[in-house]
Amino acid sequence: MERGDRRPVGDGPGGGPARAESLADLLGGRGGAVDATLPPLAFAAGWLLGGESLWAGVGAALAVGATVAGVRLRRGDRPRSVLIGLLAVCVAALIAVRTGRAENFFLIQLLSNAASALLWTVSIVVRWPLLGVLVGAVLGQRTRWRRDPALLRGYGRASWVWTATYLLRVAVFVPLYLGGQVLGLVVARVALTWPLVAAALAVSWLVLRRSLPAGHPGLRNPATGEPSGG
């Protein structure tokens, strides 16, 4: 591992990508996904215990969101990432209160997944797959990975895995949202957050590894002798 590399995204046996944990570190990991489910769970608990009171649900979600933010800061998470997570909870709470509909607490989640699905799809089509952009940024490669045809192809294929996760969430969330199924939205939010992230990390890593030819130098060492064609 090179001295300047701070994350364990490296070369595994045979020149392939390293462990699945490398992608977990890169994309926020399962720990961050678990944290994201706590405010919605608190919202549902407060909403139910308060007799379907929006204020009780919102108060519980904000309290838990602030607590999670504090814990994340103490464990060394990036302040900007922590603030974005807390802001998302605040905006979701504001929308729910202003509209008077509990299901609107989940509207931001629905819209963000729809936007993410579109963004990841476009990134693949224009040959700038977001998985490659993220890995390249972490490894300090800038755009060198795009000049490696095998890596470019592998990142594109693996990025479809993440696109599918966003589309799946949208497909599940939309009917629940339209039906005003608050508890169903909570269950879907939990089931389609950290378990789905864990599965996507494993599957996308497998797809990426199998896309690289035998003898490929690995993620840290793009074979840039050939043009990417994009």
Short mmCIF file of C-alpha atoms in Angstrom, two decimals:
data_model
loop_
_atom_site.label_atom_id
_atom_site.label_comp_id
_atom_site.label_asym_id
_atom_site.label_seq_id
_atom_site.Cartn_x
_atom_site.Cartn_y
_atom_site.Cartn_z
CA MET A 1 0.00 0.00 0.00
CA GLU A 2 1.34 3.42 -0.91
CA ARG A 3 2.11 5.85 1.89
CA GLY A 4 -0.16 8.54 0.53
CA ASP A 5 -3.20 6.24 0.37
CA ARG A 6 -5.33 6.64 3.44
CA ARG A 7 -8.07 4.12 2.58
CA PRO A 8 -7.76 0.38 2.04
CA VAL A 9 -8.87 0.37 -1.57
CA GLY A 10 -6.00 -1.60 -2.98
CA ASP A 11 -4.89 -4.58 -4.95
CA GLY A 12 -6.04 -7.99 -3.87
CA PRO A 13 -4.58 -11.36 -4.76
CA GLY A 14 -3.96 -11.70 -8.47
CA GLY A 15 -4.01 -7.95 -9.07
CA GLY A 16 -7.76 -7.53 -8.53
CA PRO A 17 -9.52 -5.09 -6.21
CA ALA A 18 -9.07 -5.43 -2.49
CA ARG A 19 -11.56 -6.48 0.15
CA ALA A 20 -15.23 -5.51 0.12
CA GLU A 21 -14.48 -3.26 3.10
CA SER A 22 -12.62 -0.93 0.77
CA LEU A 23 -15.86 -0.04 -1.00
CA ALA A 24 -17.63 0.22 2.35
CA ASP A 25 -15.07 2.80 3.49
CA LEU A 26 -15.34 4.66 0.21
CA LEU A 27 -19.13 4.93 0.09
CA GLY A 28 -19.74 5.70 3.73
CA GLY A 29 -20.02 2.11 4.88
CA ARG A 30 -22.78 0.18 6.52
CA GLY A 31 -22.32 2.16 9.74
CA GLY A 32 -23.38 5.37 8.00
CA ALA A 33 -26.37 3.59 6.46
CA VAL A 34 -27.45 2.33 9.89
CA ASP A 35 -27.20 5.86 11.29
CA ALA A 36 -29.47 7.11 8.50
CA THR A 37 -32.29 4.80 9.59
CA LEU A 38 -32.43 6.05 13.19
CA PRO A 39 -34.26 9.39 12.65
CA PRO A 40 -37.07 7.75 10.58
CA LEU A 41 -37.46 5.08 13.27
CA ALA A 42 -37.64 7.80 15.91
CA PHE A 43 -40.20 9.69 13.82
CA ALA A 44 -42.42 6.61 13.61
CA ALA A 45 -42.07 5.90 17.33
CA GLY A 46 -42.91 9.49 18.30
CA TRP A 47 -45.78 9.63 15.82
CA LEU A 48 -47.34 6.44 17.20
CA LEU A 49 -46.73 7.14 20.89
CA GLY A 50 -48.09 10.65 20.45
CA GLY A 51 -51.34 9.40 18.97
CA GLU A 52 -50.27 10.09 15.38
CA SER A 53 -49.02 13.55 16.34
CA LEU A 54 -46.77 15.09 13.74
CA TRP A 55 -45.08 17.26 16.35
CA ALA A 56 -44.23 14.27 18.50
CA GLY A 57 -42.79 12.44 15.51
CA VAL A 58 -40.83 15.43 14.29
CA GLY A 59 -39.51 16.18 17.78
CA ALA A 60 -38.28 12.61 18.20
CA ALA A 61 -36.67 12.57 14.75
CA LEU A 62 -34.85 15.87 15.34
CA ALA A 63 -33.63 14.80 18.78
CA VAL A 64 -32.28 11.51 17.46
CA GLY A 65 -30.87 13.20 14.35
CA ALA A 66 -28.95 15.68 16.50
CA THR A 67 -27.68 12.87 18.72
CA VAL A 68 -26.51 10.85 15.72
CA ALA A 69 -24.76 13.93 14.33
CA GLY A 70 -22.94 14.44 17.63
CA VAL A 71 -21.83 10.81 17.77
CA ARG A 72 -20.62 10.91 14.17
CA LEU A 73 -18.58 14.05 14.81
CA ARG A 74 -16.97 12.51 17.88
CA ARG A 75 -15.97 9.41 15.96
CA GLY A 76 -14.26 11.52 13.32
CA ASP A 77 -16.75 11.66 10.44
CA ARG A 78 -16.40 14.59 8.05
CA PRO A 79 -18.30 17.65 9.39
CA ARG A 80 -19.81 18.41 5.98
CA SER A 81 -21.21 14.89 5.66
CA VAL A 82 -22.62 15.06 9.20
CA LEU A 83 -24.25 18.44 8.57
CA ILE A 84 -25.79 17.27 5.31
CA GLY A 85 -27.32 14.29 7.11
CA LEU A 86 -28.73 16.49 9.87
CA LEU A 87 -29.99 19.04 7.34
CA ALA A 88 -31.85 16.28 5.49
CA VAL A 89 -33.66 15.34 8.72
CA CYS A 90 -34.54 18.98 9.39
CA VAL A 91 -35.88 19.52 5.87
CA ALA A 92 -37.91 16.31 6.03
CA ALA A 93 -39.39 17.41 9.37
CA LEU A 94 -40.21 20.87 8.00
CA ILE A 95 -41.99 19.46 4.96
CA ALA A 96 -44.06 17.11 7.12
CA VAL A 97 -45.08 19.92 9.50
CA ARG A 98 -45.83 22.45 6.77
CA THR A 99 -47.97 20.01 4.79
CA GLY A 100 -49.55 18.30 7.80
CA ARG A 101 -48.91 14.87 6.28
CA ALA A 102 -46.74 12.35 8.10
CA GLU A 103 -45.83 10.52 4.90
CA ASN A 104 -44.15 13.68 3.63
CA PHE A 105 -41.37 13.10 6.15
CA PHE A 106 -40.17 10.57 3.57
CA LEU A 107 -40.61 12.76 0.49
CA ILE A 108 -36.97 13.91 0.49
CA GLN A 109 -35.84 10.29 0.58
CA LEU A 110 -38.07 9.39 -2.36
CA LEU A 111 -36.93 12.35 -4.46
CA SER A 112 -33.25 11.89 -3.64
CA ASN A 113 -33.38 8.25 -4.73
CA ALA A 114 -35.09 9.18 -7.99
CA ALA A 115 -32.46 11.85 -8.64
CA SER A 116 -29.65 9.47 -7.74
CA ALA A 117 -30.96 6.80 -10.12
CA LEU A 118 -30.99 9.35 -12.93
CA LEU A 119 -27.54 10.71 -12.07
CA TRP A 120 -25.90 7.28 -11.90
CA THR A 121 -27.54 6.23 -15.18
CA VAL A 122 -26.37 9.36 -16.98
CA SER A 123 -22.85 8.93 -15.56
CA ILE A 124 -22.64 5.44 -17.07
CA VAL A 125 -24.04 6.50 -20.43
CA VAL A 126 -21.54 9.37 -20.78
CA ARG A 127 -18.71 7.05 -19.67
CA TRP A 128 -18.04 8.77 -16.37
CA PRO A 129 -19.43 6.04 -14.04
CA LEU A 130 -19.82 7.48 -10.57
CA LEU A 131 -18.23 4.50 -8.85
CA GLY A 132 -15.05 5.22 -10.78
CA VAL A 133 -15.29 8.92 -9.96
CA LEU A 134 -15.56 8.12 -6.24
CA VAL A 135 -12.78 5.54 -6.17
CA GLY A 136 -10.55 7.74 -8.31
CA ALA A 137 -11.09 10.69 -5.97
CA VAL A 138 -10.24 8.63 -2.89
CA LEU A 139 -7.09 7.26 -4.49
CA GLY A 140 -6.03 10.67 -5.80
CA GLN A 141 -6.06 9.43 -9.41
CA ARG A 142 -8.12 12.27 -10.84
CA THR A 143 -9.09 10.93 -14.29
CA ARG A 144 -6.28 8.42 -14.82
CA TRP A 145 -8.67 5.50 -14.28
CA ARG A 146 -10.62 6.53 -17.40
CA ARG A 147 -7.59 5.86 -19.57
CA ASP A 148 -7.69 2.21 -18.52
CA PRO A 149 -10.33 0.48 -20.71
CA ALA A 150 -10.73 -2.44 -18.29
CA LEU A 151 -11.27 -0.20 -15.29
CA LEU A 152 -13.63 2.07 -17.20
CA ARG A 153 -15.67 -0.94 -18.28
CA GLY A 154 -15.62 -2.46 -14.78
CA TYR A 155 -16.68 0.73 -13.06
CA GLY A 156 -19.50 1.12 -15.57
CA ARG A 157 -20.82 -2.37 -14.93
CA ALA A 158 -20.49 -2.04 -11.16
CA SER A 159 -22.24 1.34 -11.23
CA TRP A 160 -25.34 -0.35 -12.64
CA VAL A 161 -25.60 -2.24 -9.35
CA TRP A 162 -25.95 1.04 -7.47
CA THR A 163 -28.37 2.41 -10.04
CA ALA A 164 -30.55 -0.64 -9.44
CA THR A 165 -30.65 0.02 -5.69
CA TYR A 166 -32.03 3.52 -6.22
CA LEU A 167 -34.61 2.29 -8.71
CA LEU A 168 -35.70 -0.44 -6.32
CA ARG A 169 -36.23 2.07 -3.53
CA VAL A 170 -38.27 4.32 -5.78
CA ALA A 171 -40.41 1.37 -6.93
CA VAL A 172 -41.15 0.47 -3.31
CA PHE A 173 -41.49 3.97 -1.87
CA VAL A 174 -43.85 5.45 -4.46
CA PRO A 175 -46.90 3.22 -3.84
CA LEU A 176 -46.39 3.40 -0.07
CA TYR A 177 -46.12 7.18 -0.23
CA LEU A 178 -49.18 7.58 -2.45
CA GLY A 179 -51.12 5.32 -0.08
CA GLY A 180 -50.08 7.30 2.98
CA GLN A 181 -48.54 4.19 4.55
CA VAL A 182 -46.29 5.78 7.17
CA LEU A 183 -45.32 2.57 8.93
CA GLY A 184 -44.77 0.85 5.60
CA LEU A 185 -42.42 3.67 4.59
CA VAL A 186 -40.46 3.24 7.82
CA VAL A 187 -40.11 -0.49 7.28
CA ALA A 188 -39.06 0.05 3.66
CA ARG A 189 -36.59 2.75 4.68
CA VAL A 190 -34.86 0.40 7.12
CA ALA A 191 -35.01 -2.69 4.90
CA LEU A 192 -33.76 -0.81 1.84
CA THR A 193 -31.00 1.12 3.56
CA TRP A 194 -28.22 -0.77 5.34
CA PRO A 195 -29.12 -4.31 4.13
CA LEU A 196 -29.34 -3.06 0.55
CA VAL A 197 -26.14 -1.06 0.90
CA ALA A 198 -24.31 -4.11 2.24
CA ALA A 199 -25.57 -6.19 -0.68
CA ALA A 200 -24.64 -3.51 -3.22
CA LEU A 201 -21.14 -3.22 -1.78
CA ALA A 202 -20.60 -6.96 -2.11
CA VAL A 203 -22.15 -7.34 -5.56
CA SER A 204 -20.54 -4.25 -7.10
CA TRP A 205 -17.13 -5.33 -5.79
CA LEU A 206 -17.66 -8.78 -7.31
CA VAL A 207 -18.75 -7.30 -10.65
CA LEU A 208 -15.76 -4.96 -10.67
CA ARG A 209 -13.29 -7.71 -9.81
CA ARG A 210 -14.62 -10.05 -12.48
CA SER A 211 -14.52 -7.29 -15.08
CA LEU A 212 -10.75 -6.94 -14.76
CA PRO A 213 -8.63 -9.28 -16.87
CA ALA A 214 -6.08 -11.63 -15.32
CA GLY A 215 -2.88 -9.81 -14.52
CA HIS A 216 -4.49 -6.38 -14.27
CA PRO A 217 -2.43 -4.17 -11.91
CA GLY A 218 -5.48 -3.28 -9.81
CA LEU A 219 -7.42 -0.23 -8.76
CA ARG A 220 -4.39 1.66 -7.50
CA ASN A 221 -2.46 1.24 -10.73
CA PRO A 222 -4.61 1.98 -13.79
CA ALA A 223 -3.16 0.58 -17.01
CA THR A 224 -3.16 3.89 -18.88
CA GLY A 225 -1.26 2.80 -21.97
CA GLU A 226 -4.43 2.78 -24.09
CA PRO A 227 -6.97 5.60 -24.62
CA SER A 228 -10.37 5.22 -22.95
CA GLY A 229 -12.24 6.13 -26.12
CA GLY A 230 -14.53 8.41 -24.18
#
